[in-house]
């Protein structure tokens, strides 16, 4: 079963699987995520979800976006072995200039943990396919690269920031529908 799951993820990554992009209400999405986080993170972890009022719908494949958010939450949990807090937020952003993300209107989803954080060398490799800091049998090293691929395929950007002892911040900049 594990081999089948890895093979499926590899194929999806290699061919940049077709996305069924549609407008998604960020408030509804993160309300549903709250329930999943309670079950996924466990009692040693708190989650704090904040959504800016009046957000426009974002454009994404709901199933793949939900999987990406759960993957990021599991990574956050694993980076907080003694427990901690995962902060999740959604806000509307307009980018006037720049390359990443490109100019436009976005809904920015942020997941920030109070975990161990990563040094600069680890952070630089974090989105490379097959790179993982998890032990054998604990991860495939495809999660972050697939999140990045999905977001970029939608015309958005994936930004990862981290420092040892300060946790990690993952930002998904998704275009407004």
Short mmCIF file of N, CA, C and O in Angstrom, two decimals, residues 3 14 19 23-24 33 41 46 52 65 67 69 89-91 105-107 120 134 137 142 150-151 161-162 168 176:
data_model
loop_
_atom_site.label_atom_id
_atom_site.label_comp_id
_atom_site.label_asym_id
_atom_site.label_seq_id
_atom_site.Cartn_x
_atom_site.Cartn_y
_atom_site.Cartn_z
N UNK A 3 3.93 1.52 -1.15
CA UNK A 3 4.55 1.62 -2.48
C UNK A 3 3.57 2.18 -3.50
O UNK A 3 3.95 3.00 -4.35
N UNK A 14 5.29 14.02 -11.51
CA UNK A 14 5.97 14.02 -12.80
C UNK A 14 5.13 14.64 -13.91
O UNK A 14 5.65 15.33 -14.78
N UNK A 19 -5.54 19.71 -12.74
CA UNK A 19 -6.23 20.30 -11.60
C UNK A 19 -7.65 20.67 -12.01
O UNK A 19 -7.87 21.16 -13.11
N UNK A 23 -13.66 28.12 -7.97
CA UNK A 23 -13.68 29.06 -6.84
C UNK A 23 -13.94 28.34 -5.52
O UNK A 23 -14.78 27.44 -5.44
N UNK A 24 -13.18 28.74 -4.50
CA UNK A 24 -13.31 28.14 -3.16
C UNK A 24 -13.41 29.26 -2.14
O UNK A 24 -12.62 30.21 -2.16
N UNK A 33 -11.11 22.62 7.76
CA UNK A 33 -9.76 22.24 8.16
C UNK A 33 -9.64 22.18 9.68
O UNK A 33 -8.93 21.31 10.21
N UNK A 41 -3.82 16.48 14.58
CA UNK A 41 -2.72 16.96 15.42
C UNK A 41 -2.64 16.25 16.76
O UNK A 41 -1.57 16.00 17.27
N UNK A 46 -2.24 22.64 19.75
CA UNK A 46 -3.35 23.58 19.62
C UNK A 46 -3.33 24.12 18.19
O UNK A 46 -2.28 24.20 17.56
N UNK A 52 -9.62 36.45 7.50
CA UNK A 52 -10.03 37.84 7.27
C UNK A 52 -11.45 37.85 6.72
O UNK A 52 -11.80 37.05 5.85
N UNK A 65 -5.88 20.98 -2.67
CA UNK A 65 -5.54 22.01 -1.69
C UNK A 65 -5.73 21.49 -0.27
O UNK A 65 -4.89 21.71 0.60
N UNK A 67 -5.50 18.38 0.69
CA UNK A 67 -4.40 17.44 0.92
C UNK A 67 -3.10 18.19 1.23
O UNK A 67 -2.34 17.79 2.12
N UNK A 69 -2.81 21.21 2.58
CA UNK A 69 -2.91 21.83 3.91
C UNK A 69 -2.73 20.79 5.02
O UNK A 69 -2.06 21.05 6.02
N UNK A 89 -3.97 31.06 8.91
CA UNK A 89 -4.70 32.29 8.60
C UNK A 89 -4.92 32.42 7.10
O UNK A 89 -4.23 31.80 6.30
N UNK A 90 -5.90 33.24 6.76
CA UNK A 90 -6.20 33.55 5.36
C UNK A 90 -6.43 35.05 5.27
O UNK A 90 -7.16 35.62 6.08
N UNK A 91 -5.81 35.66 4.27
CA UNK A 91 -5.98 37.11 4.08
C UNK A 91 -5.94 37.42 2.59
O UNK A 91 -5.38 36.67 1.80
N UNK A 105 -4.08 39.74 -7.70
CA UNK A 105 -4.84 39.60 -6.46
C UNK A 105 -4.78 38.14 -6.00
O UNK A 105 -5.00 37.24 -6.79
N UNK A 106 -4.55 37.98 -4.70
CA UNK A 106 -4.37 36.65 -4.14
C UNK A 106 -5.11 36.50 -2.81
O UNK A 106 -5.37 37.48 -2.13
N UNK A 107 -5.37 35.24 -2.46
CA UNK A 107 -5.71 34.89 -1.10
C UNK A 107 -4.47 34.16 -0.58
O UNK A 107 -4.00 33.20 -1.19
N UNK A 120 19.34 27.20 7.44
CA UNK A 120 19.32 27.69 6.06
C UNK A 120 19.58 26.58 5.04
O UNK A 120 18.95 26.54 3.98
N UNK A 134 12.84 13.35 7.84
CA UNK A 134 12.19 12.30 8.62
C UNK A 134 12.95 10.99 8.44
O UNK A 134 13.60 10.76 7.42
N UNK A 137 10.98 5.34 6.35
CA UNK A 137 9.60 4.90 6.47
C UNK A 137 8.65 5.95 7.02
O UNK A 137 7.46 5.70 7.17
N UNK A 142 8.18 14.03 -0.78
CA UNK A 142 7.45 14.59 -1.92
C UNK A 142 6.41 15.63 -1.51
O UNK A 142 5.92 16.36 -2.35
N UNK A 150 1.71 22.29 -7.13
CA UNK A 150 0.29 22.58 -7.27
C UNK A 150 0.04 24.09 -7.26
O UNK A 150 -0.66 24.62 -8.11
N UNK A 151 0.62 24.79 -6.29
CA UNK A 151 0.39 26.23 -6.17
C UNK A 151 0.91 26.96 -7.41
O UNK A 151 0.23 27.84 -7.95
N UNK A 161 9.53 29.82 5.01
CA UNK A 161 10.52 30.54 5.82
C UNK A 161 10.68 29.81 7.14
O UNK A 161 9.70 29.30 7.70
N UNK A 162 11.90 29.77 7.65
CA UNK A 162 12.14 29.06 8.90
C UNK A 162 13.49 29.46 9.47
O UNK A 162 14.40 29.83 8.73
N UNK A 168 8.43 27.30 11.67
CA UNK A 168 8.37 27.40 10.20
C UNK A 168 7.08 28.08 9.79
O UNK A 168 6.05 27.90 10.44
N UNK A 176 -7.01 34.92 -6.86
CA UNK A 176 -8.43 35.15 -6.64
C UNK A 176 -9.17 34.61 -7.86
O UNK A 176 -8.73 34.78 -9.00
#
